[in-house]
Coordinates of C-alpha atoms in Angstrom, one line a residue:
Chain A
M17 CA -12.1 1.1 10.7
L18 CA -8.4 1.7 10.0
L19 CA -8.1 2.4 13.9
A20 CA -9.5 -1.1 14.5
F21 CA -7.0 -2.8 12.2
Q22 CA -4.1 -0.8 13.7
G23 CA -5.3 -2.0 17.2
A24 CA -5.5 -5.6 15.8
V25 CA -1.9 -5.5 14.5
A26 CA -0.7 -4.0 17.9
Q27 CA -2.5 -6.8 19.8
G28 CA -1.1 -9.3 17.4
V29 CA 2.4 -8.4 18.0
L30 CA 2.1 -8.4 21.8
W31 CA 0.2 -11.8 21.7
G32 CA 2.7 -12.9 19.2
I33 CA 5.4 -13.2 22.0
M34 CA 3.1 -15.7 23.7
V35 CA 2.9 -17.5 20.3
L36 CA 6.7 -17.8 20.2
G37 CA 6.3 -19.5 23.7
V38 CA 3.7 -21.7 22.4
Y39 CA 5.8 -22.6 19.4
I40 CA 8.6 -24.0 21.6
T41 CA 6.3 -26.5 23.3
F42 CA 4.1 -27.3 20.4
R43 CA 6.4 -27.6 17.5
L44 CA 9.9 -28.1 19.2
L45 CA 9.0 -30.3 22.2
D46 CA 5.9 -31.8 20.5
I47 CA 3.5 -31.3 23.4
A48 CA 0.4 -29.2 23.8
D49 CA 1.2 -27.2 27.0
L50 CA -2.0 -25.8 28.7
T51 CA -0.1 -24.1 31.4
V52 CA -0.1 -21.1 29.0
D53 CA -3.8 -20.1 29.8
G54 CA -2.6 -19.7 33.4
S55 CA 0.8 -18.3 33.0
F56 CA -0.5 -15.6 30.5
A57 CA -2.9 -14.3 33.1
L58 CA -0.2 -14.8 35.8
G59 CA 2.2 -12.5 34.0
G60 CA -0.6 -9.9 33.5
C61 CA -1.8 -10.0 37.1
V62 CA 1.5 -9.9 38.8
C63 CA 2.5 -6.8 36.5
A64 CA -0.8 -5.1 37.3
V65 CA -0.4 -5.5 41.0
L66 CA 3.2 -4.4 40.9
I67 CA 2.4 -1.2 39.0
V68 CA -0.9 -0.2 40.7
E69 CA -0.1 -1.3 44.3
R70 CA 3.4 -1.1 44.7
G71 CA 4.2 1.8 42.1
V72 CA 6.8 -0.3 40.4
N73 CA 8.5 0.8 37.2
P74 CA 6.3 -0.5 34.2
L75 CA 9.5 -2.1 32.7
L76 CA 10.2 -3.9 35.9
G77 CA 6.6 -5.1 35.8
L78 CA 7.4 -6.7 32.4
V79 CA 10.5 -8.6 33.9
A80 CA 8.3 -9.8 36.9
G81 CA 5.8 -11.1 34.3
L82 CA 8.5 -13.0 32.6
L83 CA 9.9 -14.4 35.9
V84 CA 6.6 -15.6 37.2
G85 CA 6.0 -17.2 33.8
V86 CA 9.2 -19.2 34.2
V87 CA 8.2 -20.4 37.6
A88 CA 4.7 -21.6 36.3
G89 CA 6.7 -23.5 33.5
A90 CA 8.9 -25.0 36.1
V91 CA 5.8 -26.2 38.0
T92 CA 4.4 -28.1 35.0
G93 CA 8.0 -29.2 34.1
L94 CA 8.7 -30.8 37.4
L95 CA 5.2 -32.4 37.6
N96 CA 5.9 -34.0 34.1
T97 CA 9.6 -35.0 34.6
L98 CA 9.9 -35.8 38.2
F99 CA 6.7 -37.6 38.5
D100 CA 5.8 -38.8 35.0
I101 CA 2.4 -36.9 34.9
P102 CA 1.7 -36.7 31.1
A103 CA 2.7 -33.2 29.9
I104 CA -0.9 -32.4 29.0
L105 CA -2.3 -33.1 32.4
A106 CA 0.5 -31.4 34.1
G107 CA -0.2 -28.4 32.1
I108 CA -3.9 -28.5 33.1
L109 CA -3.1 -29.0 36.8
T110 CA -0.8 -26.0 36.8
Q111 CA -3.3 -24.0 34.9
I112 CA -6.2 -24.7 37.1
G113 CA -4.1 -24.1 40.2
L114 CA -2.9 -20.6 38.7
W115 CA -6.5 -19.4 38.6
S116 CA -6.7 -19.4 42.4
V117 CA -3.2 -18.1 42.6
N118 CA -4.1 -15.2 40.2
L119 CA -7.1 -14.3 42.3
R120 CA -5.1 -14.4 45.4
I121 CA -2.4 -12.1 43.9
M122 CA -5.0 -9.5 42.7
G123 CA -7.5 -9.8 45.6
K124 CA -10.3 -9.4 43.2
A125 CA -11.2 -10.6 39.5
N126 CA -9.6 -7.5 37.7
I127 CA -7.5 -4.5 38.3
P128 CA -7.6 -1.3 35.9
L129 CA -4.4 0.7 35.2
L130 CA -6.1 3.5 33.5
K131 CA -4.4 6.2 35.6
N132 CA -1.0 4.4 35.9
P133 CA 1.9 5.0 33.6
N134 CA 2.8 2.1 31.2
I135 CA 5.6 1.7 28.5
F136 CA 3.3 2.2 25.6
T137 CA 1.8 5.5 26.8
G138 CA 5.2 6.6 28.1
F139 CA 6.7 6.0 24.7
A140 CA 3.7 7.5 22.8
K141 CA 4.0 10.7 24.7
A142 CA 7.7 11.0 24.4
A143 CA 7.9 10.2 20.7
G144 CA 4.6 12.2 19.9
L145 CA 3.0 9.0 18.3
P146 CA -0.5 7.7 18.5
Q147 CA -1.0 4.9 21.1
N148 CA -1.5 2.0 18.6
L149 CA 1.6 2.9 16.4
A150 CA 3.6 3.3 19.7
T151 CA 2.5 -0.3 20.8
I152 CA 3.4 -1.7 17.4
I153 CA 6.8 -0.3 17.4
I154 CA 7.7 -1.5 20.9
G155 CA 6.0 -4.7 20.4
G156 CA 7.7 -5.1 17.1
I157 CA 11.2 -4.4 18.7
V158 CA 10.5 -6.9 21.6
A159 CA 9.4 -9.5 19.2
A160 CA 12.5 -9.0 16.8
S161 CA 14.9 -9.2 19.5
L162 CA 13.2 -12.3 21.1
V163 CA 13.3 -14.0 17.7
A164 CA 17.0 -13.3 17.5
I165 CA 17.6 -14.4 21.0
L166 CA 15.7 -17.8 20.5
Y167 CA 17.4 -18.3 17.1
W168 CA 20.6 -18.1 18.9
F169 CA 19.6 -20.1 21.9
F170 CA 18.3 -23.0 19.7
G171 CA 21.5 -23.1 17.8
T172 CA 23.7 -23.6 20.9
E173 CA 24.6 -27.0 22.3
I174 CA 21.9 -26.9 24.9
G175 CA 19.3 -25.7 22.4
S176 CA 20.2 -28.3 19.9
A177 CA 19.8 -31.0 22.5
L178 CA 16.4 -29.3 23.4
R179 CA 15.2 -29.6 19.7
A180 CA 16.4 -33.0 19.6
T181 CA 14.3 -34.0 22.8
G182 CA 11.1 -33.2 20.9
N183 CA 12.3 -35.2 17.9
N184 CA 13.9 -38.5 19.4
E185 CA 14.2 -38.8 23.3
H186 CA 15.9 -42.2 23.0
M187 CA 18.7 -40.8 20.9
V188 CA 19.2 -37.8 23.1
R189 CA 19.5 -39.9 26.2
A190 CA 22.0 -42.3 24.3
L191 CA 24.1 -39.1 23.7
G192 CA 24.2 -38.3 27.3
V193 CA 21.6 -35.6 27.8
D194 CA 19.0 -35.9 30.6
T195 CA 15.9 -35.3 28.7
R196 CA 14.2 -34.4 32.0
V197 CA 16.4 -31.2 32.2
T198 CA 15.8 -30.3 28.5
K199 CA 12.0 -30.6 28.9
L200 CA 12.3 -28.4 32.1
I201 CA 14.3 -25.7 30.3
A202 CA 11.9 -25.8 27.2
L203 CA 8.7 -25.3 29.6
M204 CA 10.5 -22.6 31.6
V205 CA 11.5 -20.6 28.5
S206 CA 8.1 -21.1 26.8
N207 CA 6.1 -19.9 29.8
G208 CA 8.5 -17.1 30.5
L209 CA 7.7 -15.7 27.0
V210 CA 4.1 -16.2 27.7
G211 CA 4.3 -14.5 31.2
L212 CA 6.0 -11.6 29.4
S213 CA 3.3 -11.5 26.8
G214 CA 0.7 -11.3 29.4
A215 CA 2.5 -8.4 31.1
L216 CA 2.8 -6.4 27.7
V217 CA -0.9 -7.1 26.9
C218 CA -2.1 -6.0 30.4
Q219 CA -0.1 -2.7 30.1
S220 CA -1.4 -2.1 26.6
Q221 CA -5.2 -2.8 27.3
K222 CA -4.7 -0.9 30.7
Y223 CA -6.3 -3.7 32.9
A224 CA -5.5 -7.2 34.2
D225 CA -8.2 -9.8 34.5
V226 CA -8.2 -13.3 36.0
G227 CA -9.8 -14.6 32.7
M228 CA -7.5 -12.8 30.3
G229 CA -5.6 -16.0 29.5
T230 CA -8.6 -18.1 28.9
G231 CA -8.3 -19.8 25.4
A232 CA -4.6 -18.3 25.1
I233 CA -3.3 -21.7 24.0
I234 CA -6.0 -22.0 21.2
V235 CA -4.9 -18.5 20.1
G236 CA -1.3 -19.7 20.0
L237 CA -2.0 -22.7 18.1
A238 CA -4.2 -20.9 15.6
A239 CA -1.5 -18.4 15.0
I240 CA 1.2 -21.1 14.6
V241 CA -0.8 -22.9 11.8
I242 CA -1.7 -19.7 10.1
G243 CA 1.9 -18.7 10.1
E244 CA 2.8 -22.2 8.7
V245 CA 0.2 -21.9 6.0
L246 CA 1.3 -18.4 5.0
G247 CA 5.1 -19.7 5.1
R248 CA 4.2 -22.5 2.6
L249 CA 2.5 -20.0 0.2
M250 CA 5.5 -17.8 0.2
P251 CA 7.7 -18.3 -2.7
G252 CA 11.4 -19.5 -2.0
K253 CA 12.8 -21.2 1.2
L254 CA 10.9 -20.4 4.2
R255 CA 12.0 -23.4 6.0
S256 CA 15.0 -21.9 8.1
F257 CA 14.4 -21.8 11.8
S258 CA 14.3 -18.0 12.0
S259 CA 11.6 -17.8 9.3
R260 CA 9.5 -20.3 11.1
L261 CA 9.8 -18.1 14.4
I262 CA 8.9 -15.0 12.3
A263 CA 5.9 -16.8 10.7
A264 CA 4.6 -17.6 14.2
V265 CA 4.6 -13.8 15.1
V266 CA 3.0 -13.0 11.7
G267 CA 0.4 -15.8 12.3
S268 CA -0.6 -14.0 15.3
I269 CA -1.0 -10.6 13.6
V270 CA -3.0 -12.3 11.0
Y271 CA -5.1 -14.0 13.6
F272 CA -6.0 -10.6 15.3
L273 CA -6.7 -9.0 11.9
I274 CA -9.1 -11.9 11.0
R275 CA -10.6 -11.4 14.3
A276 CA -11.1 -7.6 13.8
I277 CA -12.7 -8.3 10.3
V278 CA -15.2 -10.8 11.6
L279 CA -16.2 -8.4 14.6
Q280 CA -16.5 -5.6 12.2
L281 CA -18.7 -7.9 10.3
G282 CA -21.0 -8.1 13.3
L283 CA -19.9 -11.2 14.9
D284 CA -20.6 -11.7 18.6
P285 CA -17.3 -11.4 20.4
N286 CA -18.2 -14.3 22.4
D287 CA -18.3 -16.5 19.3
M288 CA -14.6 -15.8 18.7
K289 CA -13.4 -18.7 20.8
L290 CA -15.6 -21.1 18.7
L291 CA -14.3 -19.6 15.6
S292 CA -10.6 -20.0 16.8
A293 CA -11.3 -23.6 17.6
I294 CA -12.7 -24.2 14.3
I295 CA -9.7 -22.6 12.6
V296 CA -7.2 -24.7 14.7
A297 CA -9.4 -28.0 14.1
L298 CA -9.4 -27.2 10.3
A299 CA -5.9 -26.4 10.0
L300 CA -4.8 -29.6 11.8
S301 CA -7.2 -31.9 10.0
V302 CA -6.9 -30.4 6.3
P303 CA -3.3 -31.8 6.0
V304 CA -4.2 -35.3 7.3
V305 CA -7.2 -35.5 4.9
W306 CA -5.3 -34.0 2.1
E307 CA -2.5 -36.7 2.4
R308 CA -5.0 -39.5 2.8
Q309 CA -6.8 -38.4 -0.4
Q310 CA -3.3 -38.2 -2.3
L311 CA -2.5 -41.8 -1.1
R312 CA -5.9 -43.1 -2.2
A313 CA -5.7 -41.1 -5.6
S314 CA -2.2 -42.5 -6.2
Y315 CA -3.7 -46.0 -6.3
L316 CA -3.6 -47.5 -9.9
K317 CA -6.0 -50.4 -10.6
G318 CA -3.7 -52.0 -13.2
G319 CA -0.8 -51.9 -11.1
E320 CA 1.3 -50.1 -14.0
A321 CA 3.1 -47.2 -12.4
Chain B
M3 CA 37.1 -53.4 30.1
L4 CA 33.5 -54.6 30.8
T5 CA 32.6 -56.9 33.6
L6 CA 28.9 -58.1 34.2
N7 CA 28.8 -60.1 37.6
N8 CA 25.8 -62.1 38.3
V9 CA 23.4 -59.6 36.7
R10 CA 19.7 -60.4 37.1
K11 CA 16.6 -58.8 35.5
T12 CA 13.0 -60.0 35.7
F13 CA 10.2 -58.0 33.8
N14 CA 6.6 -57.8 35.3
R15 CA 7.6 -59.3 38.5
G16 CA 4.8 -60.9 40.3
T17 CA 2.3 -61.0 37.5
V18 CA 1.3 -63.5 35.0
N19 CA 3.6 -62.0 32.5
E20 CA 6.7 -62.4 34.6
K21 CA 9.8 -63.0 32.5
V22 CA 13.3 -63.7 33.9
A23 CA 15.4 -62.0 31.1
L24 CA 18.7 -62.2 32.7
A25 CA 19.3 -65.1 35.3
G26 CA 22.4 -64.1 36.9
I27 CA 24.6 -63.5 33.8
S28 CA 28.4 -63.1 34.3
L29 CA 30.7 -62.1 31.4
H30 CA 34.2 -60.5 31.0
L31 CA 35.2 -58.4 28.0
D32 CA 39.0 -57.5 27.5
R33 CA 39.9 -54.3 25.7
G34 CA 39.6 -54.6 21.9
E35 CA 37.6 -57.7 21.9
F36 CA 34.8 -57.8 19.1
V37 CA 32.0 -60.2 20.5
T38 CA 29.1 -61.3 18.5
V39 CA 26.1 -62.5 20.6
I40 CA 23.7 -65.0 19.3
G41 CA 20.6 -66.9 20.9
G42 CA 17.0 -67.4 20.2
N43 CA 14.2 -65.2 20.9
G44 CA 13.9 -64.3 24.6
A45 CA 17.4 -65.5 25.4
G46 CA 18.1 -62.1 26.9
K47 CA 20.6 -60.6 24.2
S48 CA 18.9 -57.2 24.0
T49 CA 18.2 -57.1 27.7
M50 CA 21.9 -57.7 28.3
L51 CA 22.7 -54.7 26.1
N52 CA 20.1 -52.5 27.5
S53 CA 21.1 -53.3 31.1
I54 CA 24.7 -52.2 30.2
A55 CA 23.2 -48.8 28.6
G56 CA 21.0 -48.4 31.6
V57 CA 17.7 -48.3 29.9
F58 CA 16.2 -49.8 32.9
P59 CA 17.6 -50.5 36.4
I60 CA 18.8 -54.1 36.9
D61 CA 17.5 -56.0 39.8
S62 CA 20.9 -57.2 41.2
G63 CA 24.5 -57.8 40.3
T64 CA 27.2 -55.3 39.1
I65 CA 28.1 -53.9 35.8
V66 CA 31.9 -52.5 35.8
L67 CA 33.2 -50.7 32.7
G68 CA 36.5 -49.4 32.4
G69 CA 37.0 -49.9 36.1
D70 CA 33.9 -47.6 37.1
D71 CA 30.9 -49.4 38.6
I72 CA 28.0 -48.1 36.5
S73 CA 25.4 -50.5 37.7
R74 CA 23.3 -47.8 39.2
L75 CA 24.0 -44.7 36.8
P76 CA 21.1 -43.3 34.9
E77 CA 21.1 -44.0 31.1
H78 CA 22.3 -40.5 30.3
A79 CA 25.2 -40.7 32.6
R80 CA 26.5 -43.9 31.0
A81 CA 26.4 -42.4 27.6
K82 CA 29.9 -41.2 27.8
Y83 CA 31.3 -44.6 27.8
L84 CA 29.0 -46.0 25.3
G85 CA 28.3 -45.9 21.4
R86 CA 25.0 -47.5 20.7
V87 CA 23.2 -48.4 17.3
F88 CA 19.8 -49.7 17.7
Q89 CA 17.7 -52.2 15.6
D90 CA 15.2 -49.5 14.6
P91 CA 17.0 -47.0 12.2
M92 CA 14.6 -44.2 13.3
R93 CA 15.9 -44.6 16.9
G94 CA 19.4 -43.5 16.5
T95 CA 19.0 -40.2 14.9
A96 CA 16.7 -37.0 15.0
A97 CA 14.7 -37.0 11.8
D98 CA 13.9 -33.2 11.8
M99 CA 17.4 -32.0 12.1
Q100 CA 20.3 -31.9 9.7
I101 CA 23.0 -34.4 9.1
D102 CA 25.6 -32.1 10.6
E103 CA 23.5 -31.2 13.6
N104 CA 23.1 -35.0 14.4
L105 CA 26.8 -35.4 14.0
A106 CA 27.6 -32.4 16.1
M107 CA 25.4 -33.8 18.9
A108 CA 27.1 -37.1 18.8
A109 CA 30.4 -35.5 18.9
R110 CA 29.5 -34.1 22.3
R111 CA 28.2 -37.4 23.7
G112 CA 28.8 -37.5 27.5
K113 CA 29.9 -33.8 27.7
T114 CA 28.4 -31.1 29.5
R115 CA 26.2 -29.0 26.9
T116 CA 26.8 -25.3 27.2
L117 CA 25.6 -22.2 25.6
R118 CA 28.4 -22.4 23.0
W119 CA 27.2 -22.6 19.3
G120 CA 26.2 -26.2 18.6
I121 CA 28.4 -26.8 15.7
T122 CA 31.8 -25.3 14.8
K123 CA 33.1 -24.4 11.4
A124 CA 36.0 -26.9 11.9
E125 CA 33.9 -29.7 12.8
H126 CA 31.7 -29.1 9.9
E127 CA 34.5 -29.6 7.6
S128 CA 35.8 -32.8 9.5
Y129 CA 32.1 -34.2 9.3
A130 CA 32.3 -34.1 5.4
S131 CA 35.4 -36.2 5.4
E132 CA 34.1 -38.7 8.0
L133 CA 30.8 -39.1 5.8
A134 CA 32.9 -39.6 2.9
K135 CA 34.4 -42.7 4.3
L136 CA 30.9 -44.3 4.5
G137 CA 30.8 -44.2 0.6
L138 CA 27.3 -43.2 0.5
G139 CA 27.5 -39.9 -1.0
L140 CA 26.4 -38.2 2.2
E141 CA 29.3 -35.9 2.5
T142 CA 27.5 -33.5 -0.1
R143 CA 24.2 -33.6 1.9
L144 CA 25.5 -32.2 5.3
S145 CA 22.4 -29.7 5.8
D146 CA 19.8 -32.3 4.6
K147 CA 17.2 -33.3 7.2
V148 CA 18.0 -36.9 8.4
G149 CA 14.4 -37.8 7.7
L150 CA 15.2 -37.7 4.0
L151 CA 17.6 -40.6 4.3
S152 CA 16.8 -44.2 3.7
G153 CA 17.0 -46.7 6.6
G154 CA 20.3 -47.9 5.5
Q155 CA 21.9 -44.4 5.3
R156 CA 20.3 -43.6 8.7
Q157 CA 21.8 -46.8 10.2
A158 CA 25.2 -45.9 8.6
L159 CA 25.1 -42.4 10.0
T160 CA 24.0 -43.7 13.6
L161 CA 27.0 -45.9 13.4
L162 CA 29.4 -43.0 12.5
M163 CA 27.7 -41.0 15.3
A164 CA 28.1 -43.9 17.8
T165 CA 32.1 -43.9 17.0
L166 CA 32.7 -40.3 16.2
Q167 CA 33.9 -39.9 19.6
R168 CA 35.7 -43.1 20.5
P169 CA 33.4 -45.0 22.9
D170 CA 34.8 -47.4 25.5
L171 CA 32.1 -50.0 24.3
L172 CA 30.2 -50.2 21.2
L173 CA 26.8 -51.9 21.7
L174 CA 25.2 -52.9 18.5
D175 CA 21.7 -54.3 19.1
E176 CA 20.8 -56.2 15.7
H177 CA 21.6 -53.0 13.9
T178 CA 21.1 -54.7 10.4
A179 CA 18.0 -56.6 11.3
A180 CA 15.6 -54.1 9.8
L181 CA 17.4 -53.5 6.5
D182 CA 17.1 -55.4 3.2
P183 CA 20.1 -57.9 2.8
K184 CA 22.1 -55.7 0.4
T185 CA 22.0 -52.7 2.6
A186 CA 22.7 -54.9 5.6
A187 CA 25.8 -56.2 4.1
K188 CA 27.1 -52.6 3.5
V189 CA 26.3 -51.6 7.0
L190 CA 28.0 -54.8 8.4
E191 CA 31.1 -54.0 6.1
L192 CA 31.2 -50.6 7.5
T193 CA 30.9 -51.9 11.0
E194 CA 33.9 -54.2 10.5
Q195 CA 36.0 -51.5 9.0
I196 CA 35.3 -49.0 11.9
V197 CA 35.7 -51.5 14.7
I198 CA 38.7 -52.9 13.4
E199 CA 40.4 -49.7 12.4
E200 CA 39.6 -48.1 15.7
G201 CA 40.2 -51.3 17.7
L202 CA 36.9 -50.8 19.6
T203 CA 35.6 -53.2 22.2
T204 CA 32.4 -54.3 20.8
L205 CA 29.3 -56.4 21.6
M206 CA 27.1 -57.0 18.6
V207 CA 23.7 -58.9 18.9
T208 CA 22.7 -60.7 15.7
H209 CA 20.2 -63.3 14.6
N210 CA 22.4 -64.2 11.6
M211 CA 24.6 -67.2 12.5
H212 CA 26.8 -66.6 9.5
D213 CA 27.6 -63.2 10.4
A214 CA 28.1 -64.2 13.9
I215 CA 30.8 -66.8 13.0
R216 CA 32.4 -64.5 10.2
L217 CA 32.7 -61.3 12.3
G218 CA 34.7 -60.6 15.5
N219 CA 37.2 -62.5 17.6
R220 CA 34.9 -63.9 20.0
L221 CA 31.4 -65.4 20.0
I222 CA 28.8 -66.0 22.9
M223 CA 25.5 -67.8 22.7
M224 CA 22.8 -67.0 25.3
A225 CA 19.9 -69.1 26.3
D226 CA 17.4 -68.3 29.2
G227 CA 19.2 -65.2 30.4
K228 CA 22.7 -66.8 30.7
V229 CA 25.8 -67.3 28.6
I230 CA 25.7 -71.1 27.5
Y231 CA 28.7 -71.0 25.1
D232 CA 31.8 -68.8 24.8
V233 CA 34.3 -69.3 22.1
R234 CA 37.2 -67.1 21.0
G235 CA 40.4 -66.9 19.1
E236 CA 41.5 -70.0 17.0
E237 CA 38.7 -72.1 18.2
K238 CA 36.2 -69.5 16.9
A239 CA 38.0 -69.1 13.6
H240 CA 37.3 -72.8 12.9
L241 CA 33.9 -72.5 14.1
H242 CA 31.1 -74.1 11.8
R243 CA 27.5 -73.6 11.6
A244 CA 26.9 -77.1 12.4
D245 CA 28.8 -76.7 15.6
L246 CA 26.5 -73.8 16.7
M247 CA 23.4 -75.9 15.7
A248 CA 24.6 -78.6 17.9
K249 CA 25.0 -76.2 20.7
F250 CA 21.6 -74.9 20.3
E251 CA 20.1 -78.2 20.2
E252 CA 22.1 -79.1 23.5
A253 CA 20.9 -75.9 25.2
A254 CA 17.2 -75.5 23.9
G255 CA 16.1 -79.0 23.8
E256 CA 12.5 -79.1 22.4
E257 CA 12.5 -75.5 21.5
F258 CA 15.2 -76.1 19.1
S259 CA 13.0 -76.8 16.1
N260 CA 11.5 -73.1 16.4
D261 CA 15.0 -71.6 16.9
R262 CA 16.2 -73.4 13.9
M263 CA 13.5 -71.6 11.7
L264 CA 14.3 -68.3 13.2
L265 CA 18.0 -68.5 12.9
G266 CA 18.1 -70.0 9.4

């Protein structure tokens, strides 16, 4: 039982890096980027092939996962900005295309990494820690560094312009920034994180599968809304940018804990996707309904406020 | 400073909705001129401003600003010359970002964005004093999200952002039309103050004849995508509403009765 929860936290941290990527497109750029399902699997597949077939250092495998994710994001970004294909459709096109690309890269539907070295077993052995704990520590360090890097990046001149692009494109162009470039950068950074996350998950679960990214975007959105709800429940000001990034990773951990609990309760793992979709749908619709209700309730018949 | 030479723009060409917005307009502005632009609905006032700003490509003609031909530059590349305030107060600012962050982005208008920190300590302090000049109490709210401000405050902030880094040309597109009369008067007062203090070359579109006569040192009237009346200096100073109404009547003919209602 405890082992299952440890495993859930470990998974949550690694997937949390993908959630940071989704946060950039969904909350900062204000688009739902469906490339994610494809770029997550792409990162995992490339990492697996490099380690198993080329004997590449697992650390380099992670870098490769990140880089191919950046390329996938660039494809979506170029489709969107150069040819005005709506972002959601551009993402779907890249995602669908990547399915075939991933199969080509692996040459089969999945690759096991059981006997190959990976960063988690390496660290666990060296430090004498159980596998799950080693995964949590490494994942935590990577996630914390990425939160710090993203906090810095979005505070720079380019990062500010990028945040403003999701807010008010007209203004950003009027201030001399090419919004095509900012969107492209955002999609590349976002999918780079997603690819890195895919490579990390691949090493931690010791296999890569062409379907490992299916539904990743829903996991990402669910984690973001869970994180935001938790952030609102916390006392004090959790509105700063860094705390919102941290909340995204925490949301991912909580998501995988919930998942572990319902699986322990005997839920069919295949139903997990339905549950995720319901969580996201609820989280997105509850605030809307609540606000509408508040507006209705604030109506006074006599007109005397 | 600014020269429009025979600029044409037709929307929805070849469809039933075809609309000639600019019919070969020519206009020259000298440095420091504060020009008010009036005209009925569909006269091409906003289209002229948007053509200068590069919101859409023009069909023909040239636009020269400060000696550079900007006719075919994309919108973001023209930003270094232009300060812009829009009719919609939501359009000039980023609602989810702080007041100081908005100002910092405006201070970098037309400059290459780098990986340097988006806002320096020194500029943070200068923003407080700049905001204090607006007299709206915004100087104590630098880290408030712009979305918390009223329409008038946002419009005043946009005006400050447009002029923070001195623009070669300031474009005001009915920037007080969406505000209540009292707020509109305040924003206009700030506009006049900033434009005169800085000696900015300005094009201000307005629907209010009184403002058009009272403000600026030159007035142009547009109809059907052309300039039909252009008055400046002494002559403008002695201009009366009745004169403008007569001009309108002359230009618009039957449509006049409609325009009269619109221009009240």
